[in-house]
Amino acid sequence: MLEKTFNPKSVEPRLYAKWEASGAFAPKDDPGAQPYSIVIPPPNVTGSLHIGHALNNTLQDVLVRFQRMRGRAALWLPGTDHAGIATQMMVERQLAESGNMGRRDLGREAFVERVWEWKAKSGGTIVRQLRRLGASCDWSRERFTLDEGLSAAVRKVFVTLYKQGLIYRDKRLVNWQPELQTAVSDLEVVNLEVTGQMWRFRYPISGEPDRFIVVATTRPETMLGDTAVAVHPADERYKDLVGKQVRLPLVGRLIPIIADDYADPEKGTGAVKITPAHDFNDFRVGQRHGLEAINVFTPDARLNENAPEKYRGLDRFVARKKIVEDLEALGLFEGVDANRMTVPYDEKSKLVVIEPYLTDQWWVDAKTLAQPAIRAVEEGKTVFEPKSWERTYFDWMRNIEPWCVSRQLWWGHRIPAWYGPDGAIFVEETEAAALAAARAHYGRSETLTQDEDVLDTWFSSGLWPFSTLGWPEQTRDLERFYPTWDLVTSFDIIFFWVARMMMLGIHFMGEVPFRRVVINALIRDEQGQKMSKTKGNVVDPLDLIDEYGADALRFTMAAMSGQARDIRLSRERIEGYRNFGTKLWNAARFCQMNSCERVEGFDPATVRHVQNRWIRGELLKTSRAVTAALEAAACDEAAGALFRFVWNVFCDWHLELAKPLLVGDPAVAAETRATTAWVLDQILRLLHPIMPFMTEELWEKTAEAGPPRDSMLITAPWPDPPDSYADAAAEAEMTLVIAAIREGRSVRAELNVPPSARPPLIVTEAGERQRRILTQNAEAIRQMLRVEGLRFDGEASGAVPYVAEGASFALPVADFIDLAAERARLTKEVAALASDIDRTAKKLANPDFVARAPEEVVEENRERLSGAQEAKARLDAALERLGAVS
RNA sequence: GGGCGGCUAGCUCAGCUGGUCAGAGCGCCUGGUUUACACCCAGGAGGCCGGGGGUUCGAACCCCUCGCCGCCCACCA
């Protein structure tokens, strides 16, 4: 006997171990099976499972379990990302907390060693947590972005792109994170709006005493690096000054006044100081005018030796204050205003102001790589789901900037570039190859030094769909599983990750990395706030699993996955889906108590009783709906269809109405038992991708009676009931019965009495009166039910037993059909059809329309007209007949 | 500045191409507990579908406009 409720705590670990041990997670090795593959968005190895992971991985697991059951060789490839900055910072922090030497004292090699130690000890957290969620990843193929195979892929890609001229070294402005002292990409910068100040200063015109040009700036400290002042060429105020020079205050350097469109007469004073080394716009102006770029900052954003001595070593913000004071003292201060402006911050901490900084970095020519990636989506080789995200993708790809891929960190893939004594660059996959290249270049052996930098984390994750499958080796996995089928990810990494995978995948594999990108939403708390540790509103999915079970959490994730952007998570909702699980559990318990056991060789096609034919058809509909939904990656629709079928159809109606059948005619009872067991079996299959644990458990328990099972549920075949299971007559009749019970007051009252006191519902032959009513009004009823073209035959149909004499819910037809309401409805519909006919006829009568509209549109309208006319004729007749019903 | 979402019952949201579309779950109210399930059952109250205009025989759904709310992108001194 089943327990009263499902106990996830004891069942989940047991079943997961059983699945894993059985090898069910690995794709089956059947060459005839069509492959299906998903690569996991690799979570940071430092991370732990948050609710977003729960959503994202639930969706992947649903898809992969679905495809596995459909007989495909389904692979879900797991792994983790080394997460350069995050991991390095974390280990550094731990070193500091435990009073150890800092990173720099430790030295590069020893530090990296420490990070690996940490990874070995604690890096498995998130992977263990994924198991608790039920993720059916093939752990035998687990990868890590820094493992040997992936590192080889990274080196090969870097070297190849370099040799193709798509990676290059360049000195230009980058986003500099002064605290970590590394470059970061545009995407790692977040612009926040703040109220700052805009100062106005007088720059004295050279050779014209007492004449000034007033410039406006929000960053006075960078003035020490000014190399020009720009005004708009058409700005009358300054026309005569163009070509003259100003004496840069505090520095004494002479700098030119130039005319450039960049200067906006409306902004500030119309005259803008140009500091090419510290501002992206100014850098461009500088390039146009051949200006020198003078860097006045050190890597940790203090003033350097290019600044006048009194400012050297000062922090940028301290220097700012001092410079304003000094200019004021010189009488060059004109004024200051509060100013709303955006300031670039470090995307992670949101505390450190990012500095445009002039350094040598490695760049990827993203513009070139983006072109085929844009085309691939345009041509539908990769589709986004929902499609609206394609626009986001296009917008970014079409305006893509060079990608800075070098990072001044230690944890990551070291750049495979070596420098000769004279600075010549040798980019090769190994040091040996670099030495050989150097020998060829110099004509003798030279000592080389390797580039100190590592690559952006996203460089290696950009290769993930093929590097994890074994590339650059031509492996069988690569052949079978690339391109992958689905990528499931959240929209916040479309740029970071999806776009890079598209570019690199197409470039190196010649094919898109995935056929479909399924974008899932972001989860917020119940107030709609983004979850964050600092706000303390983080919901730990593991707590939820402890409390409600993994299946409940998974069902919740699936059911809410339809929301495009934001999901607000509430415990009530999870509780509701936990209750749903309990409901199913108890339905199974009911089946067990009533000996609804699977029957060897049972064929649903042969059932005769109307209710069994009906539930068979309902199961068919549900099965079709769930299959279609999962094919479309619409997990919410699949979950909804299953919820409604299990609760509102199977439990509320089938099981309730089965009760009298089970104690009645033995033949009907036996058929109902077998049918019920069969339906439950199909439910377990259909529900398994979303609720794997409970369904597998029930699969096991229901194996105790009846024929033995061929396999665990995880590898059981997906239901594919034939269309012939549909039975329109049974459906029509059951609709009547259900309507009767729902609408009939007296019946409702009967059903309300306690089950023990409830008289058994007797199934007998229909009385003469009921038979006559049904037969006479069959046509009208058919119309009322909108069941067109059905063989509704009161006499032959199974409806008869349900309107049997003595049955507690047997009612004359006229009692449960509100004739007046039906007449009104039909009348309304006839009117609608009439107007449709009218409009279409008018349209077709218009010679202009017939002459100019496309042929198929005209044809469509003709069909519509005749269809409407026929329908109207039918309804008119029905109305007429209805008038005769009493 | 550009772009994208959202605004439907007290709450969270469904409503897929305009015609049973005014719904679900939770919450609330009423009634029900001796064998499937109180993590339940039966019933009920509650919404000018953000405002205004338009198209249409018909609009939560299409168009225009306004108003909030949220997100993404952007180099404005």
CSV table of N, CA, C and O in Angstrom, one decimal, chain A residues 51-152:
chain,number,residue,atom,x,y,z
A,51,ILE,N,18.1,30.5,-7.7
A,51,ILE,CA,16.8,30.1,-8.2
A,51,ILE,C,16.8,30.2,-9.8
A,51,ILE,O,16.1,29.5,-10.4
A,52,GLY,N,17.6,31.1,-10.3
A,52,GLY,CA,17.7,31.2,-11.8
A,52,GLY,C,18.3,29.9,-12.4
A,52,GLY,O,17.8,29.5,-13.4
A,53,HIS,N,19.3,29.4,-11.7
A,53,HIS,CA,19.8,28.1,-12.2
A,53,HIS,C,18.7,27.0,-12.1
A,53,HIS,O,18.6,26.2,-13.0
A,54,ALA,N,17.9,27.1,-11.1
A,54,ALA,CA,16.8,26.1,-10.9
A,54,ALA,C,15.9,26.2,-12.1
A,54,ALA,O,15.5,25.1,-12.7
A,55,LEU,N,15.5,27.4,-12.5
A,55,LEU,CA,14.6,27.5,-13.6
A,55,LEU,C,15.3,27.0,-14.9
A,55,LEU,O,14.8,26.2,-15.6
A,56,ASN,N,16.5,27.6,-15.2
A,56,ASN,CA,17.2,27.3,-16.4
A,56,ASN,C,17.4,25.8,-16.5
A,56,ASN,O,17.2,25.2,-17.6
A,57,ASN,N,17.9,25.1,-15.5
A,57,ASN,CA,18.2,23.7,-15.6
A,57,ASN,C,17.0,22.8,-15.5
A,57,ASN,O,17.0,21.7,-16.1
A,58,THR,N,15.9,23.3,-14.9
A,58,THR,CA,14.7,22.5,-15.0
A,58,THR,C,14.2,22.4,-16.4
A,58,THR,O,13.9,21.4,-16.9
A,59,LEU,N,14.3,23.6,-17.1
A,59,LEU,CA,13.8,23.6,-18.5
A,59,LEU,C,14.6,22.6,-19.4
A,59,LEU,O,14.1,21.9,-20.2
A,60,GLN,N,15.9,22.7,-19.1
A,60,GLN,CA,16.8,21.8,-19.9
A,60,GLN,C,16.5,20.4,-19.6
A,60,GLN,O,16.5,19.5,-20.5
A,61,ASP,N,16.3,20.1,-18.3
A,61,ASP,CA,16.1,18.7,-18.0
A,61,ASP,C,14.7,18.2,-18.5
A,61,ASP,O,14.6,17.1,-19.0
A,62,VAL,N,13.7,19.1,-18.5
A,62,VAL,CA,12.5,18.7,-19.1
A,62,VAL,C,12.6,18.3,-20.6
A,62,VAL,O,12.2,17.3,-21.0
A,63,LEU,N,13.4,19.2,-21.3
A,63,LEU,CA,13.5,18.9,-22.7
A,63,LEU,C,14.3,17.6,-23.0
A,63,LEU,O,14.0,16.8,-23.8
A,64,VAL,N,15.4,17.4,-22.2
A,64,VAL,CA,16.2,16.3,-22.5
A,64,VAL,C,15.5,15.0,-22.0
A,64,VAL,O,15.6,14.0,-22.7
A,65,ARG,N,14.8,15.0,-21.0
A,65,ARG,CA,14.1,13.8,-20.6
A,65,ARG,C,13.0,13.5,-21.6
A,65,ARG,O,12.7,12.3,-21.9
A,66,PHE,N,12.3,14.5,-22.1
A,66,PHE,CA,11.3,14.3,-23.1
A,66,PHE,C,11.9,13.7,-24.3
A,66,PHE,O,11.4,12.6,-24.8
A,67,GLN,N,13.0,14.2,-24.8
A,67,GLN,CA,13.6,13.6,-26.0
A,67,GLN,C,14.2,12.2,-25.8
A,67,GLN,O,14.1,11.4,-26.6
A,68,ARG,N,14.7,12.0,-24.6
A,68,ARG,CA,15.2,10.7,-24.2
A,68,ARG,C,14.0,9.7,-24.3
A,68,ARG,O,14.2,8.6,-24.9
A,69,MET,N,12.9,10.0,-23.8
A,69,MET,CA,11.8,9.1,-23.8
A,69,MET,C,11.2,8.9,-25.2
A,69,MET,O,10.6,7.9,-25.5
A,70,ARG,N,11.4,9.9,-26.0
A,70,ARG,CA,11.0,9.7,-27.4
A,70,ARG,C,11.9,8.9,-28.2
A,70,ARG,O,11.8,8.7,-29.4
A,71,GLY,N,13.0,8.4,-27.6
A,71,GLY,CA,13.8,7.4,-28.2
A,71,GLY,C,15.1,8.0,-28.9
A,71,GLY,O,15.8,7.4,-29.6
A,72,ARG,N,15.3,9.3,-28.6
A,72,ARG,CA,16.5,9.9,-29.2
A,72,ARG,C,17.7,9.7,-28.4
A,72,ARG,O,17.6,9.5,-27.2
A,73,ALA,N,18.8,9.7,-29.0
A,73,ALA,CA,20.1,9.6,-28.3
A,73,ALA,C,20.3,11.0,-27.6
A,73,ALA,O,20.9,11.9,-28.2
A,74,ALA,N,19.8,11.2,-26.4
A,74,ALA,CA,19.8,12.5,-25.8
A,74,ALA,C,21.0,12.7,-24.9
A,74,ALA,O,21.3,11.9,-24.0
A,75,LEU,N,21.7,13.8,-25.2
A,75,LEU,CA,22.8,14.2,-24.4
A,75,LEU,C,22.6,15.5,-23.8
A,75,LEU,O,22.3,16.5,-24.5
A,76,TRP,N,22.8,15.6,-22.5
A,76,TRP,CA,22.8,16.9,-21.8
A,76,TRP,C,24.2,17.0,-21.2
A,76,TRP,O,24.5,16.2,-20.2
A,77,LEU,N,25.1,17.8,-21.8
A,77,LEU,CA,26.4,17.8,-21.4
A,77,LEU,C,26.7,18.9,-20.3
A,77,LEU,O,26.5,20.1,-20.5
A,78,PRO,N,27.2,18.5,-19.1
A,78,PRO,CA,27.3,19.4,-18.0
A,78,PRO,C,28.8,19.9,-17.9
A,78,PRO,O,29.7,19.4,-18.6
A,79,GLY,N,28.9,20.9,-17.1
A,79,GLY,CA,30.3,21.4,-16.8
A,79,GLY,C,30.3,22.7,-16.1
A,79,GLY,O,29.2,23.3,-15.8
A,80,THR,N,31.4,23.2,-15.8
A,80,THR,CA,31.5,24.5,-15.1
A,80,THR,C,32.5,25.4,-15.7
A,80,THR,O,33.3,25.0,-16.5
A,81,ASP,N,32.4,26.7,-15.4
A,81,ASP,CA,33.2,27.7,-15.9
A,81,ASP,C,34.2,28.2,-14.9
A,81,ASP,O,33.9,28.3,-13.7
A,82,HIS,N,35.5,28.4,-15.3
A,82,HIS,CA,36.5,28.8,-14.3
A,82,HIS,C,36.3,30.3,-13.8
A,82,HIS,O,36.8,30.6,-12.8
A,83,ALA,N,35.5,31.1,-14.5
A,83,ALA,CA,35.1,32.4,-14.0
A,83,ALA,C,36.2,33.2,-13.5
A,83,ALA,O,36.3,33.5,-12.3
A,84,GLY,N,37.1,33.6,-14.4
A,84,GLY,CA,38.3,34.3,-14.1
A,84,GLY,C,38.3,35.3,-12.9
A,84,GLY,O,38.8,35.0,-11.8
A,85,ILE,N,37.6,36.4,-13.1
A,85,ILE,CA,37.7,37.4,-12.1
A,85,ILE,C,37.0,36.9,-10.8
A,85,ILE,O,37.6,37.1,-9.7
A,86,ALA,N,35.8,36.4,-10.9
A,86,ALA,CA,35.1,36.0,-9.7
A,86,ALA,C,35.9,35.0,-8.8
A,86,ALA,O,36.1,35.2,-7.6
A,87,THR,N,36.5,34.0,-9.5
A,87,THR,CA,37.2,33.0,-8.7
A,87,THR,C,38.5,33.6,-8.1
A,87,THR,O,38.8,33.4,-7.0
A,88,GLN,N,39.2,34.3,-8.9
A,88,GLN,CA,40.5,34.9,-8.4
A,88,GLN,C,40.2,35.8,-7.2
A,88,GLN,O,40.9,35.7,-6.2
A,89,MET,N,39.2,36.6,-7.3
A,89,MET,CA,38.8,37.5,-6.2
A,89,MET,C,38.5,36.7,-4.9
A,89,MET,O,38.9,37.0,-3.8
A,90,MET,N,37.7,35.6,-5.2
A,90,MET,CA,37.3,34.8,-4.0
A,90,MET,C,38.5,34.2,-3.3
A,90,MET,O,38.6,34.2,-2.1
A,91,VAL,N,39.4,33.6,-4.1
A,91,VAL,CA,40.5,33.0,-3.4
A,91,VAL,C,41.4,34.0,-2.8
A,91,VAL,O,41.9,33.8,-1.7
A,92,GLU,N,41.5,35.2,-3.4
A,92,GLU,CA,42.3,36.2,-2.8
A,92,GLU,C,41.7,36.6,-1.5
A,92,GLU,O,42.4,36.8,-0.5
A,93,ARG,N,40.4,36.7,-1.5
A,93,ARG,CA,39.8,37.2,-0.2
A,93,ARG,C,40.0,36.1,0.9
A,93,ARG,O,40.3,36.4,2.0
A,94,GLN,N,39.9,34.8,0.5
A,94,GLN,CA,40.1,33.8,1.4
A,94,GLN,C,41.5,33.8,2.0
A,94,GLN,O,41.8,33.6,3.2
A,95,LEU,N,42.5,34.1,1.1
A,95,LEU,CA,43.9,34.2,1.5
A,95,LEU,C,44.0,35.3,2.6
A,95,LEU,O,44.6,35.1,3.6
A,96,ALA,N,43.4,36.4,2.3
A,96,ALA,CA,43.5,37.5,3.2
A,96,ALA,C,42.8,37.2,4.5
A,96,ALA,O,43.4,37.5,5.6
A,97,GLU,N,41.7,36.6,4.5
A,97,GLU,CA,41.0,36.3,5.7
A,97,GLU,C,41.7,35.3,6.6
A,97,GLU,O,41.7,35.4,7.8
A,98,SER,N,42.4,34.4,6.0
A,98,SER,CA,43.1,33.4,6.8
A,98,SER,C,44.6,33.9,7.1
A,98,SER,O,45.4,33.1,7.5
A,99,GLY,N,44.8,35.1,6.8
A,99,GLY,CA,46.1,35.7,7.2
A,99,GLY,C,47.3,35.3,6.4
A,99,GLY,O,48.4,35.3,6.8
A,100,ASN,N,47.0,34.7,5.2
A,100,ASN,CA,48.0,34.3,4.3
A,100,ASN,C,48.6,35.4,3.5
A,100,ASN,O,48.1,36.5,3.6
A,101,MET,N,49.7,35.1,2.8
A,101,MET,CA,50.3,36.1,2.0
A,101,MET,C,49.3,36.4,0.9
A,101,MET,O,48.5,35.6,0.5
A,102,GLY,N,49.5,37.7,0.4
A,102,GLY,CA,48.6,38.1,-0.7
A,102,GLY,C,49.1,37.5,-2.0
A,102,GLY,O,50.1,36.8,-2.1
A,103,ARG,N,48.3,37.7,-3.0
A,103,ARG,CA,48.5,37.1,-4.3
A,103,ARG,C,49.9,37.5,-4.8
A,103,ARG,O,50.7,36.6,-5.2
A,104,ARG,N,50.2,38.8,-4.8
A,104,ARG,CA,51.5,39.2,-5.4
A,104,ARG,C,52.7,38.7,-4.6
A,104,ARG,O,53.7,38.3,-5.2
A,105,ASP,N,52.6,38.5,-3.3
A,105,ASP,CA,53.7,38.0,-2.5
A,105,ASP,C,53.8,36.5,-2.8
A,105,ASP,O,54.9,36.0,-2.9
A,106,LEU,N,52.7,35.9,-3.0
A,106,LEU,CA,52.7,34.4,-3.3
A,106,LEU,C,53.4,34.1,-4.6
A,106,LEU,O,54.1,33.1,-4.8
A,107,GLY,N,53.2,35.0,-5.6
A,107,GLY,CA,53.7,34.7,-6.9
A,107,GLY,C,52.7,34.0,-7.7
A,107,GLY,O,51.8,33.3,-7.2
A,108,ARG,N,52.8,34.1,-9.0
A,108,ARG,CA,51.8,33.6,-9.9
A,108,ARG,C,51.6,32.1,-9.8
A,108,ARG,O,50.5,31.6,-9.6
A,109,GLU,N,52.7,31.4,-9.8
A,109,GLU,CA,52.5,29.9,-9.9
A,109,GLU,C,51.9,29.4,-8.6
A,109,GLU,O,50.9,28.6,-8.7
A,110,ALA,N,52.4,29.9,-7.5
A,110,ALA,CA,51.8,29.4,-6.2
A,110,ALA,C,50.4,29.8,-6.0
A,110,ALA,O,49.6,29.0,-5.5
A,111,PHE,N,50.1,31.0,-6.5
A,111,PHE,CA,48.7,31.4,-6.4
A,111,PHE,C,47.7,30.6,-7.2
A,111,PHE,O,46.7,30.1,-6.7
A,112,VAL,N,48.1,30.3,-8.5
A,112,VAL,CA,47.3,29.5,-9.3
A,112,VAL,C,47.1,28.1,-8.7
A,112,VAL,O,46.0,27.5,-8.7
A,113,GLU,N,48.2,27.6,-8.1
A,113,GLU,CA,48.2,26.3,-7.4
A,113,GLU,C,47.1,26.4,-6.3
A,113,GLU,O,46.3,25.4,-6.2
A,114,ARG,N,47.0,27.5,-5.6
A,114,ARG,CA,46.0,27.6,-4.5
A,114,ARG,C,44.6,27.6,-5.1
A,114,ARG,O,43.7,27.0,-4.5
A,115,VAL,N,44.4,28.2,-6.2
A,115,VAL,CA,43.1,28.2,-6.8
A,115,VAL,C,42.7,26.8,-7.2
A,115,VAL,O,41.6,26.4,-7.0
A,116,TRP,N,43.6,26.1,-7.8
A,116,TRP,CA,43.3,24.7,-8.1
A,116,TRP,C,43.0,23.9,-6.9
A,116,TRP,O,42.0,23.1,-6.9
A,117,GLU,N,43.7,24.1,-5.8
A,117,GLU,CA,43.4,23.4,-4.6
A,117,GLU,C,42.0,23.7,-4.1
A,117,GLU,O,41.2,22.9,-3.7
A,118,TRP,N,41.7,25.0,-4.2
A,118,TRP,CA,40.3,25.4,-3.8
A,118,TRP,C,39.3,24.7,-4.6
A,118,TRP,O,38.3,24.2,-4.1
A,119,LYS,N,39.6,24.7,-5.9
A,119,LYS,CA,38.6,24.1,-6.9
A,119,LYS,C,38.4,22.6,-6.5
A,119,LYS,O,37.3,22.1,-6.5
A,120,ALA,N,39.5,21.9,-6.3
A,120,ALA,CA,39.4,20.5,-6.0
A,120,ALA,C,38.6,20.2,-4.7
A,120,ALA,O,37.8,19.3,-4.6
A,121,LYS,N,38.7,21.2,-3.8
A,121,LYS,CA,38.0,21.0,-2.5
A,121,LYS,C,36.6,21.4,-2.5
A,121,LYS,O,35.7,20.7,-2.1
A,122,SER,N,36.3,22.6,-3.1
A,122,SER,CA,35.0,23.2,-3.0
A,122,SER,C,34.3,23.4,-4.3
A,122,SER,O,33.2,23.9,-4.4
A,123,GLY,N,34.9,23.1,-5.4
A,123,GLY,CA,34.4,23.4,-6.7
A,123,GLY,C,33.2,22.6,-7.1
A,123,GLY,O,32.5,22.9,-8.1
A,124,GLY,N,32.9,21.6,-6.4
A,124,GLY,CA,31.8,20.7,-6.8
A,124,GLY,C,30.5,21.0,-6.3
A,124,GLY,O,29.5,20.3,-6.6
A,125,THR,N,30.4,22.1,-5.5
A,125,THR,CA,29.1,22.4,-4.9
A,125,THR,C,27.9,22.4,-5.9
A,125,THR,O,26.9,21.7,-5.7
A,126,ILE,N,28.1,23.3,-6.9
A,126,ILE,CA,26.9,23.5,-7.7
A,126,ILE,C,26.6,22.2,-8.5
A,126,ILE,O,25.4,22.0,-8.8
A,127,VAL,N,27.5,21.4,-8.8
A,127,VAL,CA,27.3,20.2,-9.5
A,127,VAL,C,26.5,19.2,-8.7
A,127,VAL,O,25.6,18.6,-9.2
A,128,ARG,N,26.8,19.2,-7.4
A,128,ARG,CA,26.0,18.3,-6.5
A,128,ARG,C,24.6,18.9,-6.4
A,128,ARG,O,23.6,18.1,-6.3
A,129,GLN,N,24.5,20.2,-6.4
A,129,GLN,CA,23.1,20.8,-6.2
A,129,GLN,C,22.3,20.5,-7.5
A,129,GLN,O,21.1,20.3,-7.3
A,130,LEU,N,22.9,20.5,-8.6
A,130,LEU,CA,22.2,20.2,-9.8
A,130,LEU,C,21.6,18.8,-9.7
A,130,LEU,O,20.5,18.5,-10.2
A,131,ARG,N,22.3,17.9,-9.1
A,131,ARG,CA,21.8,16.5,-8.9
A,131,ARG,C,20.6,16.5,-8.1
A,131,ARG,O,19.6,15.7,-8.3
A,132,ARG,N,20.6,17.3,-7.1
A,132,ARG,CA,19.4,17.4,-6.2
A,132,ARG,C,18.1,17.8,-6.9
A,132,ARG,O,17.0,17.5,-6.6
A,133,LEU,N,18.4,18.7,-7.9
A,133,LEU,CA,17.2,19.2,-8.7
A,133,LEU,C,16.7,18.0,-9.6
A,133,LEU,O,15.6,18.1,-10.1
A,134,GLY,N,17.5,17.0,-9.8
A,134,GLY,CA,17.1,15.9,-10.7
A,134,GLY,C,17.7,16.0,-12.1
A,134,GLY,O,17.3,15.3,-13.0
A,135,ALA,N,18.6,16.9,-12.3
A,135,ALA,CA,19.2,17.1,-13.6
A,135,ALA,C,19.8,15.8,-14.2
A,135,ALA,O,20.7,15.3,-13.5
A,136,SER,N,19.3,15.4,-15.3
A,136,SER,CA,19.8,14.2,-15.9
A,136,SER,C,21.0,14.4,-16.8
A,136,SER,O,20.9,14.0,-18.0
A,137,CYS,N,22.0,15.1,-16.3
A,137,CYS,CA,23.2,15.3,-17.1
A,137,CYS,C,24.0,14.1,-17.2
A,137,CYS,O,24.1,13.3,-16.3
A,138,ASP,N,24.7,14.0,-18.4
A,138,ASP,CA,25.7,12.9,-18.5
A,138,ASP,C,27.0,13.3,-17.8
A,138,ASP,O,27.9,13.9,-18.4
A,139,TRP,N,27.1,12.9,-16.6
A,139,TRP,CA,28.2,13.3,-15.8
A,139,TRP,C,29.5,12.7,-16.3
A,139,TRP,O,30.6,13.2,-15.9
A,140,SER,N,29.4,11.6,-17.0
A,140,SER,CA,30.7,11.0,-17.5
A,140,SER,C,31.3,12.0,-18.5
A,140,SER,O,32.5,11.8,-18.8
A,141,ARG,N,30.6,12.9,-19.0
A,141,ARG,CA,31.2,13.9,-20.0
A,141,ARG,C,31.4,15.3,-19.4
A,141,ARG,O,31.6,16.2,-20.2
A,142,GLU,N,31.3,15.4,-18.1
A,142,GLU,CA,31.5,16.7,-17.5
A,142,GLU,C,32.8,17.4,-17.9
A,142,GLU,O,33.8,16.7,-17.9
A,143,ARG,N,32.7,18.6,-18.2
A,143,ARG,CA,33.9,19.4,-18.5
A,143,ARG,C,34.1,20.6,-17.7
A,143,ARG,O,33.1,21.1,-17.0
A,144,PHE,N,35.3,21.2,-17.7
A,144,PHE,CA,35.6,22.4,-17.0
A,144,PHE,C,36.4,23.2,-18.0
A,144,PHE,O,37.2,22.7,-18.7
A,145,THR,N,36.1,24.5,-18.0
A,145,THR,CA,36.7,25.4,-19.1
A,145,THR,C,38.2,25.4,-19.0
A,145,THR,O,38.8,25.7,-20.0
A,146,LEU,N,38.8,25.0,-17.9
A,146,LEU,CA,40.3,25.1,-17.8
A,146,LEU,C,40.9,23.7,-17.9
A,146,LEU,O,42.1,23.5,-17.7
A,147,ASP,N,40.1,22.7,-18.2
A,147,ASP,CA,40.7,21.4,-18.3
A,147,ASP,C,41.5,21.3,-19.6
A,147,ASP,O,41.5,22.1,-20.4
A,148,GLU,N,42.3,20.2,-19.7
A,148,GLU,CA,43.3,20.2,-20.7
A,148,GLU,C,42.7,20.2,-22.1
A,148,GLU,O,43.2,21.0,-22.9
A,149,GLY,N,41.7,19.5,-22.3
A,149,GLY,CA,41.1,19.5,-23.7
A,149,GLY,C,40.6,20.9,-24.1
A,149,GLY,O,40.8,21.3,-25.2
A,150,LEU,N,39.9,21.5,-23.2
A,150,LEU,CA,39.3,22.8,-23.5
A,150,LEU,C,40.4,23.9,-23.6
A,150,LEU,O,40.3,24.8,-24.5
A,151,SER,N,41.5,23.7,-22.9
A,151,SER,CA,42.6,24.6,-23.0
A,151,SER,C,43.3,24.5,-24.4
A,151,SER,O,43.7,25.5,-25.0
A,152,ALA,N,43.4,23.3,-24.8
A,152,ALA,CA,43.9,23.0,-26.2
A,152,ALA,C,43.1,23.7,-27.2
A,152,ALA,O,43.6,24.3,-28.2
